[in-house]
Tab-separated table of C-alpha atoms and ligand atoms in Angstrom:
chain	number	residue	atom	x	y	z
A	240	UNK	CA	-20.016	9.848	7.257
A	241	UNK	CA	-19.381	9.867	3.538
A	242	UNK	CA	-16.480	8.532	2.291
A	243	UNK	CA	-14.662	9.239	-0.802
A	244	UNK	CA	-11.789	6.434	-1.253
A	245	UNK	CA	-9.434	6.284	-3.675
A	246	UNK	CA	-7.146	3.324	-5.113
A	247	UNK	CA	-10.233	1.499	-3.416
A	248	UNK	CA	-9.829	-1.958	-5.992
A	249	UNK	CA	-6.044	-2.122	-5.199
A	250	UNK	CA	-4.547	-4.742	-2.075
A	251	UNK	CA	-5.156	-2.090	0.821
A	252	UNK	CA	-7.923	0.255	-0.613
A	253	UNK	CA	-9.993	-2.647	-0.816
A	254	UNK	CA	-9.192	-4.205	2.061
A	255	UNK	CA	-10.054	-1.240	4.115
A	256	UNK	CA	-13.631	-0.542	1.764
A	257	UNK	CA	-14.392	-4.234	2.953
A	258	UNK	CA	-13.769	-3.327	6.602
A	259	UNK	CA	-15.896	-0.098	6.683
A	260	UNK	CA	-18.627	-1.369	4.638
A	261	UNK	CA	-18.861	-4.031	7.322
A	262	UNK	CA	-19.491	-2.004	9.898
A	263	UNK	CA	-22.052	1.132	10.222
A	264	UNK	CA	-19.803	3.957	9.887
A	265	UNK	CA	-20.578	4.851	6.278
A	266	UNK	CA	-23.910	6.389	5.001
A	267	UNK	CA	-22.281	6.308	1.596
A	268	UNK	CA	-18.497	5.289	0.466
A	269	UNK	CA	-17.545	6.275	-3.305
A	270	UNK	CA	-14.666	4.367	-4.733
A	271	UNK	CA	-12.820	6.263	-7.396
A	272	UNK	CA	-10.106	4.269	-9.456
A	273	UNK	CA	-8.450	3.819	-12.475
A	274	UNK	CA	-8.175	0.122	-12.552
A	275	UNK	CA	-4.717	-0.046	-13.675
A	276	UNK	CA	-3.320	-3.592	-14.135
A	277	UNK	CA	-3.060	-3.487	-9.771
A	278	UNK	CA	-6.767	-2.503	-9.531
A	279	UNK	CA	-9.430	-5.685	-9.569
A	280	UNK	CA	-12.932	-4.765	-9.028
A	281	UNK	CA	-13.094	-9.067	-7.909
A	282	UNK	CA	-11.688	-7.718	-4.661
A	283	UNK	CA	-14.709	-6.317	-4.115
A	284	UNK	CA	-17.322	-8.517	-4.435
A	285	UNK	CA	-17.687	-9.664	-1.048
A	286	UNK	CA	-19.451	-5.543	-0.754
A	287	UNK	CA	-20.767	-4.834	-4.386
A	288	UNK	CA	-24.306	-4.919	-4.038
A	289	UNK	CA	-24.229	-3.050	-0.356
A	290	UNK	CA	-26.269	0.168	-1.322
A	291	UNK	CA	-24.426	2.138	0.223
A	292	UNK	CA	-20.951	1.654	-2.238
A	293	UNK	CA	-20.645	3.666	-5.170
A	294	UNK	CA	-17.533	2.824	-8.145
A	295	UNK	CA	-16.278	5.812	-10.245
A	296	UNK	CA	-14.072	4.090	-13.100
A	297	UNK	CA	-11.917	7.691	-13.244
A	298	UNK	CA	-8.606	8.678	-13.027
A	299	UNK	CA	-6.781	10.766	-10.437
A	300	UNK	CA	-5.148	13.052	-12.636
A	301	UNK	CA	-8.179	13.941	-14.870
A	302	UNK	CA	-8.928	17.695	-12.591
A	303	UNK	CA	-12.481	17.864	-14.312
A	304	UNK	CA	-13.449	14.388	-13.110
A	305	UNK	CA	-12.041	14.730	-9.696
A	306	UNK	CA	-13.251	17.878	-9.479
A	307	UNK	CA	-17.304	16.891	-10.780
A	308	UNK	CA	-16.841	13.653	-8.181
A	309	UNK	CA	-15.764	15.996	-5.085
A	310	UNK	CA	-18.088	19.128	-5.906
A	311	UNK	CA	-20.756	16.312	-6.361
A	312	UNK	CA	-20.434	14.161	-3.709
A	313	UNK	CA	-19.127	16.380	-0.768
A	314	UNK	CA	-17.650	13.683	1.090
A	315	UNK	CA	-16.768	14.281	4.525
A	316	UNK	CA	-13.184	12.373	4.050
A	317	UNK	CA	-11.066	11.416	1.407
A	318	UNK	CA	-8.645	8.449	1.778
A	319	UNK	CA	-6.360	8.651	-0.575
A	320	UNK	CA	-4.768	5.382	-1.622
A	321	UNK	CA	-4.421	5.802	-4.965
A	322	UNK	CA	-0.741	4.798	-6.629
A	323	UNK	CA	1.852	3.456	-8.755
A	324	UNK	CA	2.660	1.057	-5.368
A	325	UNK	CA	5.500	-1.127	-6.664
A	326	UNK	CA	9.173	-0.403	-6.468
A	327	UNK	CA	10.976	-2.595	-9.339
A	328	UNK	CA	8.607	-0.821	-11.858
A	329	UNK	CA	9.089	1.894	-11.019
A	330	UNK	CA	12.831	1.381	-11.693
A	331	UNK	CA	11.652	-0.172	-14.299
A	332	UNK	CA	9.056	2.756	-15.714
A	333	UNK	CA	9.000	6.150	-13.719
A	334	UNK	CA	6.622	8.222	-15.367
A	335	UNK	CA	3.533	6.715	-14.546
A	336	UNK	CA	4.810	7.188	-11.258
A	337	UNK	CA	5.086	10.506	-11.087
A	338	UNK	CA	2.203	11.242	-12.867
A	339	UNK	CA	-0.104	9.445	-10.261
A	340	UNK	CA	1.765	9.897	-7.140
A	341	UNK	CA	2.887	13.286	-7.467
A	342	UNK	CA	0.280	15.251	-10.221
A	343	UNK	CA	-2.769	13.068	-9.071
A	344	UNK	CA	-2.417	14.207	-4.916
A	345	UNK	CA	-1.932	17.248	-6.757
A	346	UNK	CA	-5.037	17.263	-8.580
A	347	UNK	CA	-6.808	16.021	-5.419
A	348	UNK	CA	-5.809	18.120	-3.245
A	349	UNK	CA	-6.540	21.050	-5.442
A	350	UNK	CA	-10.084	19.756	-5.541
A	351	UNK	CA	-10.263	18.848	-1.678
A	352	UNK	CA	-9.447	22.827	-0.786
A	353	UNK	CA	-11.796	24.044	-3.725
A	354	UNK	CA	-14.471	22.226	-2.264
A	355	UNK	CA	-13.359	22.638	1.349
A	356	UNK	CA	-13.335	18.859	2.366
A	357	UNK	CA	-13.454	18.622	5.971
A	358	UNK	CA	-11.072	15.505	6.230
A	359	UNK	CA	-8.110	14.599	3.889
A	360	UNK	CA	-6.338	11.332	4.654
A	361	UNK	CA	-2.652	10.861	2.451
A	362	UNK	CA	-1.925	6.998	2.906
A	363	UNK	CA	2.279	6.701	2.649
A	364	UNK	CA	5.398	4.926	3.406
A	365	UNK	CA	8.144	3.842	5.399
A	366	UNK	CA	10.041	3.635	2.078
A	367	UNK	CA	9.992	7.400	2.239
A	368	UNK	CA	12.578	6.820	5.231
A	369	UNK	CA	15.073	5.330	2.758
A	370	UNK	CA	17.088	2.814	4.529
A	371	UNK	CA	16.933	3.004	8.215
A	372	UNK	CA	19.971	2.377	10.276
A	373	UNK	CA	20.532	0.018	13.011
A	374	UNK	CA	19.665	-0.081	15.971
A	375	UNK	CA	16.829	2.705	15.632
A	376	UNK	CA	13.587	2.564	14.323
A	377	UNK	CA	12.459	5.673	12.403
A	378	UNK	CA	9.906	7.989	14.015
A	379	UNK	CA	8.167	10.551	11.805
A	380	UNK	CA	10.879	13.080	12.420
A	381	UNK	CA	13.567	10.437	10.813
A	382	UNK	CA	14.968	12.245	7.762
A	383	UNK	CA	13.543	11.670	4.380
A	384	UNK	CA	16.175	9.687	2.153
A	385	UNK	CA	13.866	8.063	-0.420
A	386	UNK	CA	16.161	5.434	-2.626
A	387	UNK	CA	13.446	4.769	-5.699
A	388	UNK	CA	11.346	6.925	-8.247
A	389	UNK	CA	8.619	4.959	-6.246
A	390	UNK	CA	10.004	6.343	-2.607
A	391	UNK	CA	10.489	10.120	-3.901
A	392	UNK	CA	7.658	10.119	-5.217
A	393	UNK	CA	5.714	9.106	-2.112
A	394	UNK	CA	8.454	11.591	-0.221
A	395	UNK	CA	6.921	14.482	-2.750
A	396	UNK	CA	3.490	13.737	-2.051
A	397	UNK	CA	3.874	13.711	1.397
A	398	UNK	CA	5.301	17.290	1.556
A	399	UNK	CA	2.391	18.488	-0.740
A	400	UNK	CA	-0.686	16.920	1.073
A	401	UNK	CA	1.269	18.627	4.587
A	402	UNK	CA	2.001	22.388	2.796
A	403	UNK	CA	-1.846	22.510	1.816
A	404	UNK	CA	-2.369	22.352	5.941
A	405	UNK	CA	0.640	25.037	6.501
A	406	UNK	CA	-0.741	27.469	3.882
A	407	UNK	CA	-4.275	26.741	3.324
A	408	UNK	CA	-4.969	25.147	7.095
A	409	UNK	CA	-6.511	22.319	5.113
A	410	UNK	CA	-7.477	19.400	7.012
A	411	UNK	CA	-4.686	16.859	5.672
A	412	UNK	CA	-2.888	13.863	8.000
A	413	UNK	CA	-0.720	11.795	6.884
A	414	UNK	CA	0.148	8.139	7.402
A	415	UNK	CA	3.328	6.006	6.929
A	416	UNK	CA	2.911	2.575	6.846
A	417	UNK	CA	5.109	-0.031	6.989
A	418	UNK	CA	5.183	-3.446	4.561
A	419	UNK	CA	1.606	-4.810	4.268
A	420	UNK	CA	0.917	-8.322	3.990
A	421	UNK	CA	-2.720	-10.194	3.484
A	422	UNK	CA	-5.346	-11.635	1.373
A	423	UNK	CA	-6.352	-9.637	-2.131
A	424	UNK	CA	-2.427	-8.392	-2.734
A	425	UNK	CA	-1.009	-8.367	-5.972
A	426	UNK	CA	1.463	-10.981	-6.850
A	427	UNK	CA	4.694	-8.526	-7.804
A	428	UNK	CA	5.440	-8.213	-3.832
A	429	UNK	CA	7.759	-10.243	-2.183
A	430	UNK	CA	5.328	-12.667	-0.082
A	431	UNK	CA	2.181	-12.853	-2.761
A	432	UNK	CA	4.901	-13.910	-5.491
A	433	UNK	CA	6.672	-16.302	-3.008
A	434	UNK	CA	3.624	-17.764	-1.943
A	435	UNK	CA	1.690	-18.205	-5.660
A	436	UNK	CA	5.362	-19.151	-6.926
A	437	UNK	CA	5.595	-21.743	-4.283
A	438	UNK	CA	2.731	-23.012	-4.941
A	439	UNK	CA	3.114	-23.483	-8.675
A	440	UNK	CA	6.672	-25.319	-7.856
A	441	UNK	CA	8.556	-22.229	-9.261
A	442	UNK	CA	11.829	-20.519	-8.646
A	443	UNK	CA	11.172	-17.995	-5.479
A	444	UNK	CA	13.911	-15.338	-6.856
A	445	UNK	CA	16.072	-13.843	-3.659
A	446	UNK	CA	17.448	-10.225	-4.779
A	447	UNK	CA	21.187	-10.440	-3.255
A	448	UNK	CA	21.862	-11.796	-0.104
A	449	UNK	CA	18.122	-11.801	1.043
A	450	UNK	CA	19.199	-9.904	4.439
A	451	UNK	CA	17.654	-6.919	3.359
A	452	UNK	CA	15.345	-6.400	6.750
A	453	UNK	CA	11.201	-5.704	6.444
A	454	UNK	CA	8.538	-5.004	9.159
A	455	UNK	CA	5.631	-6.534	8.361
A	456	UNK	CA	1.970	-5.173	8.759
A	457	UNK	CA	-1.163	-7.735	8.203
A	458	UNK	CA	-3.341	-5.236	5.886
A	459	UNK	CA	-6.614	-5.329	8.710
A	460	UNK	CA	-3.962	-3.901	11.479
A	461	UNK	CA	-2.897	-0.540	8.866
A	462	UNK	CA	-7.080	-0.411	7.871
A	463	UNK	CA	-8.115	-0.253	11.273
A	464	UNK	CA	-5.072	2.238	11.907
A	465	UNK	CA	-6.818	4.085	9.216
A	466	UNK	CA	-9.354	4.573	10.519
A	467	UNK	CA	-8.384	5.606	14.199
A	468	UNK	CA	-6.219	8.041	12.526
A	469	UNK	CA	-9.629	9.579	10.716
A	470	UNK	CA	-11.080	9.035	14.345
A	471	UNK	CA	-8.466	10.263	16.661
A	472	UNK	CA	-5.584	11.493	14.862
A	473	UNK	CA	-4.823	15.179	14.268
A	474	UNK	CA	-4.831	17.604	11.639
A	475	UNK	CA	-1.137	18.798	9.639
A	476	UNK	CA	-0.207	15.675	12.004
A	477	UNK	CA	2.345	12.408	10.184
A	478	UNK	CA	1.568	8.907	11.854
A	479	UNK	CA	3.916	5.805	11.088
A	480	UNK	CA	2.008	2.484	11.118
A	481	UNK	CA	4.597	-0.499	11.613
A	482	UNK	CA	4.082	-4.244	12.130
A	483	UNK	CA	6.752	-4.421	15.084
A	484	UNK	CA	7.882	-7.326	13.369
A	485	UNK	CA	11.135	-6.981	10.862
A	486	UNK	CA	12.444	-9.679	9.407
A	487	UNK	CA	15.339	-10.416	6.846
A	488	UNK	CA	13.442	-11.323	3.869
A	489	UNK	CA	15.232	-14.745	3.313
A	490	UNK	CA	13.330	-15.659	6.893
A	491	UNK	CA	10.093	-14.746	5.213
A	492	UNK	CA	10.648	-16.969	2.595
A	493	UNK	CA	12.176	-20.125	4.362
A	494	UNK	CA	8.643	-19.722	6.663
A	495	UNK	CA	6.477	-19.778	3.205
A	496	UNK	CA	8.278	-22.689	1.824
A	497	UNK	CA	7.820	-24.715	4.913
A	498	UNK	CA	4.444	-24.034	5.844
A	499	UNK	CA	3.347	-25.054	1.980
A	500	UNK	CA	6.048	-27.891	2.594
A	501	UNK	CA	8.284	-27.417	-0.369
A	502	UNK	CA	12.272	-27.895	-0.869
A	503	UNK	CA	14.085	-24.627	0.677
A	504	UNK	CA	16.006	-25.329	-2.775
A	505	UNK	CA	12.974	-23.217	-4.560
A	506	UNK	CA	14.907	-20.386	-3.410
A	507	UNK	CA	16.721	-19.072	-6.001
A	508	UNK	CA	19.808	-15.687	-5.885
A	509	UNK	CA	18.823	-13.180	-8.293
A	510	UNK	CA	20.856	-9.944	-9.294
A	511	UNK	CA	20.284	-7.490	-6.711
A	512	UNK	CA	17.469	-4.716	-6.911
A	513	UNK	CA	19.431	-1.287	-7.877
A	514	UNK	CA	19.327	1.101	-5.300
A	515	UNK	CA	17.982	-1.292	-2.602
A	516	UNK	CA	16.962	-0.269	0.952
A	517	UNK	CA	18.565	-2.192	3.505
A	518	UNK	CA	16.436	-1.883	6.279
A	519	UNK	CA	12.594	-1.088	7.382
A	520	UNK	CA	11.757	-0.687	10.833
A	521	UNK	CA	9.420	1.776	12.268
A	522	UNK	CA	8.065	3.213	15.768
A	523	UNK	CA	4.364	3.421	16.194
A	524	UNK	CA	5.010	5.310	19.249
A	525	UNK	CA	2.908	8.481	18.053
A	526	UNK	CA	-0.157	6.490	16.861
A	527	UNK	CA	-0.232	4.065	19.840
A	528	UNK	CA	-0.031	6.938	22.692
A	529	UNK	CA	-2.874	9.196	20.461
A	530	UNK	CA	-5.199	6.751	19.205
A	531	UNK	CA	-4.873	3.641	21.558
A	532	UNK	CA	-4.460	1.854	18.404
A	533	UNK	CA	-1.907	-1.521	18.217
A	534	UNK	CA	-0.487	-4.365	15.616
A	535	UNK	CA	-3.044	-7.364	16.449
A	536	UNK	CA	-2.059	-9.888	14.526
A	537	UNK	CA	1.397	-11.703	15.003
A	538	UNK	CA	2.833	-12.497	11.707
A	539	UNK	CA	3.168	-16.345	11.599
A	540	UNK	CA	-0.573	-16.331	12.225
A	541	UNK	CA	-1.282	-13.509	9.804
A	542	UNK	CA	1.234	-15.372	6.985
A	543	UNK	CA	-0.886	-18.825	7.739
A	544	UNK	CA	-3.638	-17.053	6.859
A	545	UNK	CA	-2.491	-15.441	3.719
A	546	UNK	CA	-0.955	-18.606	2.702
A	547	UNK	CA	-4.466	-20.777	3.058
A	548	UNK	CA	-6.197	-17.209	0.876
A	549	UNK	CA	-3.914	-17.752	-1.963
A	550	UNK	CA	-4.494	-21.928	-2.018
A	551	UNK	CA	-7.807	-21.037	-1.717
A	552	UNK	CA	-8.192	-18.895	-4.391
A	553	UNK	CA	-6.589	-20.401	-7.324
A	554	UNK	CA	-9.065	-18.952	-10.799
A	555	UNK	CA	-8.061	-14.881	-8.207
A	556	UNK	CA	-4.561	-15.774	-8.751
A	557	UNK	CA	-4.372	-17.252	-12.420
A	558	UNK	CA	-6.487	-14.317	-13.500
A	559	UNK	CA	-3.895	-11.559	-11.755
A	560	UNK	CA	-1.120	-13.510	-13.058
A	561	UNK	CA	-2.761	-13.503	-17.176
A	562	UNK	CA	-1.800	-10.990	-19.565
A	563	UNK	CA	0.145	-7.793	-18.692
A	564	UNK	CA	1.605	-9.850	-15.438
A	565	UNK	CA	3.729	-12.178	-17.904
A	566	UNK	CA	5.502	-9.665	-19.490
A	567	UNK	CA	6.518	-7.821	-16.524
A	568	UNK	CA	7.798	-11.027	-14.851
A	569	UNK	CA	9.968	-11.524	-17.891
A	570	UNK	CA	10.951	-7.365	-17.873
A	571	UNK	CA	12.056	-7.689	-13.960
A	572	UNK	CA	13.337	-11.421	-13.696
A	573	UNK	CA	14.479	-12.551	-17.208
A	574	UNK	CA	18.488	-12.543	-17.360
A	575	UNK	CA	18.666	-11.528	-14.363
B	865	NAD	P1	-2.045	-1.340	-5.293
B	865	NAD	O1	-1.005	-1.176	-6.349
B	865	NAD	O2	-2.486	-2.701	-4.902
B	865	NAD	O3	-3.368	-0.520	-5.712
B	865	NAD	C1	-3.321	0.763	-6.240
B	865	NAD	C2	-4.736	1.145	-6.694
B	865	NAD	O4	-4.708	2.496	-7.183
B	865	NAD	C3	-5.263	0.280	-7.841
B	865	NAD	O5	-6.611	-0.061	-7.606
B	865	NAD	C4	-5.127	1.172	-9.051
B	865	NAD	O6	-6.074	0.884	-10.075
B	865	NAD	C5	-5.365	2.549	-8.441
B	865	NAD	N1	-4.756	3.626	-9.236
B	865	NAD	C6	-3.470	3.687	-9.692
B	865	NAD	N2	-3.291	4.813	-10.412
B	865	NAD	C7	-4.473	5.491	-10.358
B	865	NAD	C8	-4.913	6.727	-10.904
B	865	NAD	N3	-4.099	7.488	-11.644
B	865	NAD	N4	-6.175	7.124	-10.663
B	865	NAD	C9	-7.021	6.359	-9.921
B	865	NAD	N5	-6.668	5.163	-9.405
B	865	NAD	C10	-5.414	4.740	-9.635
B	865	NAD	O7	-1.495	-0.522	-4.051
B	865	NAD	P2	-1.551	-0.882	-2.484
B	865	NAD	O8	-0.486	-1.831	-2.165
B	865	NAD	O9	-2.955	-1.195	-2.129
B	865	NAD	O10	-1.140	0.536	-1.872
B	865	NAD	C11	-2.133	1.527	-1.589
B	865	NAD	C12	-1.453	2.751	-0.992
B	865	NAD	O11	-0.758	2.379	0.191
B	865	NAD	C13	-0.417	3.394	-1.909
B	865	NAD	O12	-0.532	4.804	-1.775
B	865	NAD	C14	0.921	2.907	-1.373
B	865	NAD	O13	1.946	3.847	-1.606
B	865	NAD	C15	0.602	2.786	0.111
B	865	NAD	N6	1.387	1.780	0.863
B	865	NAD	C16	1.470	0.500	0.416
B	865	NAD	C17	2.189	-0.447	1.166
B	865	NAD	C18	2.273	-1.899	0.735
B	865	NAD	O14	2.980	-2.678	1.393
B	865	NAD	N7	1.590	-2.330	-0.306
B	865	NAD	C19	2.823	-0.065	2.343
B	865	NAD	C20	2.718	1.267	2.784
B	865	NAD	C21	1.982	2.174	2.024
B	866	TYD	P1	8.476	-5.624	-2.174
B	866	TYD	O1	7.357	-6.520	-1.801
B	866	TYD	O2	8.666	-5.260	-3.605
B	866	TYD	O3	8.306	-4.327	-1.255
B	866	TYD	P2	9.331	-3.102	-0.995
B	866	TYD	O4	10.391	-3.088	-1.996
B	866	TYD	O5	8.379	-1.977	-1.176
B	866	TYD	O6	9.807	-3.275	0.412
B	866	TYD	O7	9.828	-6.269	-1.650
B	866	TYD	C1	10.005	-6.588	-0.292
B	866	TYD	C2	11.438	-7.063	-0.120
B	866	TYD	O8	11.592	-8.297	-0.835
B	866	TYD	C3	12.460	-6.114	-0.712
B	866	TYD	O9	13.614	-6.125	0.115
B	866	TYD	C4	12.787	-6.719	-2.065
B	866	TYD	C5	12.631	-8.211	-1.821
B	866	TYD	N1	12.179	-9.005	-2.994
B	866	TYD	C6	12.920	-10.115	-3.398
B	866	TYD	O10	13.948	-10.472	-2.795
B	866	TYD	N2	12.479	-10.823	-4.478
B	866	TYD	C7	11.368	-10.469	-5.190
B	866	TYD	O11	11.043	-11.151	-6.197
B	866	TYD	C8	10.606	-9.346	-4.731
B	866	TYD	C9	9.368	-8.929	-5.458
B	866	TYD	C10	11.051	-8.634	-3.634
């Protein structure tokens, strides 16, 4: 099969072009990204010289690139992972997040029908849930109620990729996963900045009361979801992809701090996030009963993991945290 990924240098794209290019499935797997300041090429190093991975520095709303790439290549899939992934800048800064979330799945699925692509993957969110009442988890007929630019945007997307199926019968599934956790993710989410911020014996800033709840995915369990989806799943079909494991965040934190053994006084209350979802919890139902596929890896063992990646891996982490990172710490945390 030949694989067109893209967002394939970013925390899950690369994760999952790491996982494929370790097995045989791909004759040929063409990453296409931007490299915006969440894209890193070092996260794939461990597969640059396999012959049978391709990079495309391009960007996902340029229609004549796309559309060269796709009438060029004639992949047989396209996993689309591509995005402005972070919720406080998108607060922050929402037009860049429209213009990749909702013009560049545009642009790509204009290209994908033009070119008839057999297989189009759209990799989402729980977030697009909003905040999920208690006691139920959200199935994929839960209501959309997206909170951020970043969530409606991702809601958008969502409803585009799934009309192209209703009107054009194009080949599009899409999947919602839930928070992802792991090695290779960028240090503006919650446990990558508590762990490298930890680490570096600095303040690990708690937005309110910390209660808000989050079910945690390790990054291999949603790739190899991926992928059953692409193998199993069905066409015009939505599958969520949840860790089974929510947690208030404040619990996530205490576990870092005392696994790294340092003070629980680290913790520090910061001004709430505007607009903040209080809870994330999702059924896997769907994807379990059609695929066979399940969460693996229980979280203490998956966070013990991440936490020995990011000791390990000191020059990945001072070189994610240089430049552009400093001044959106101070943007989101300063005075706050
Ligand atoms: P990330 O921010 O780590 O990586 C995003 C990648 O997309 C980067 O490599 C970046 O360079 C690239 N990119 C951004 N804009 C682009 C453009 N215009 N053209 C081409 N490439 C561009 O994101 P992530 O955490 O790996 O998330 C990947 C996908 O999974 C996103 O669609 C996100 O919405 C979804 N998702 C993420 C999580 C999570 O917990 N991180 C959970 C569920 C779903
Ligand atoms: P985040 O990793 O940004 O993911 P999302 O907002 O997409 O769920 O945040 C996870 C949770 O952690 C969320 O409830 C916000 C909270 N959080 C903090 O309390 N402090 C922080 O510095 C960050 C980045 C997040």
């Amino acid at each position: 099969m030949k694989f067109l990924v893209t967002g394939g240098a970013g925390f899950i794209g690369s994760a999952f072009v790491r996982m494929l290019l370790s097995s045989a499935k791909p004759s040929t797997l063409i990453n296409f990204d931007k490299l915006t300041y969440a894209g890193n090429l070092e996260n794939l190093a461990p597969v640059a010289n396999d012959k049978r991975y391709r990079f495309v520095h391009g960007d996902i709303c340029d229609a004549k690139m796309v559309n060269d790439v796709i009438a060029g290549e004639q992949p047989d899939v396209i996993v689309h992972f591509a995005a402005e992934s972070h919720v406080d800048r998108s607060i922050h800064s929402p037009e860049p997040v429209f213009e990749t979330n909702l013009r560049g799945t545009f642009t790509l699925l204009e290209a994908a029908r033009v070119h008839k692509t057999p297989r189009f993957l759209h990799i989402s969110t729980d977030e697009v849930y909003g905040s999920i009442d208690p006691p139920h988890d959200a199935d994929e007929n839960y209501p959309l109620r997206a909170s951020s630019p970043y969530s409606a945007s991702k809601a958008g997307s969502d409803l585009l990729a799934l009309s192209y199926f209703v009107t054009y019968r194009m080949p599009v599934t899409v999947t919602r996963a839930s928070n992802n956790y792991g090695p290779y993710q960028f240090p503006e989410k919650l446990i990558p900045l508590m762990i490298s911020n930890a680490i570096e014996d600095q303040p690990l800033p708690i937005y309110g009361d910390g209660m808000q709840v989050r079910d945690w995915l390790h990054v291999d369990d949603h790739c190899r979801a991926i992928l059953a989806v692409i193998e199993r799943g069905r066409a015009g079909e939505i599958y969520n992809i949840g860790g089974s494991r929510a947690l208030p965040n404040i619990e996530v934190v205490r576990k870092i701090l005392a696994a790294l053994g340092k003070p629980q006084s680290l913790m520090t209350t910061v001004t709430d996030r505007p607009g903040h979802d209080r809870r994330y919890a999702l059924s896997s139902e769907k994807l379990m009963r059609e695929t066979g596929w399940n969460a693996g890896m229980p979280f203490e063992k998956g966070l013990a993991a991440t936490i020995d990646w990011y000791r390990a891996n000191p020059a990945w982490v001072a070189h994610v945290k240089s430049g552009e990172y400093q001044s959106y710490y101070q943007r989101n945390y300063a005075n706050r």
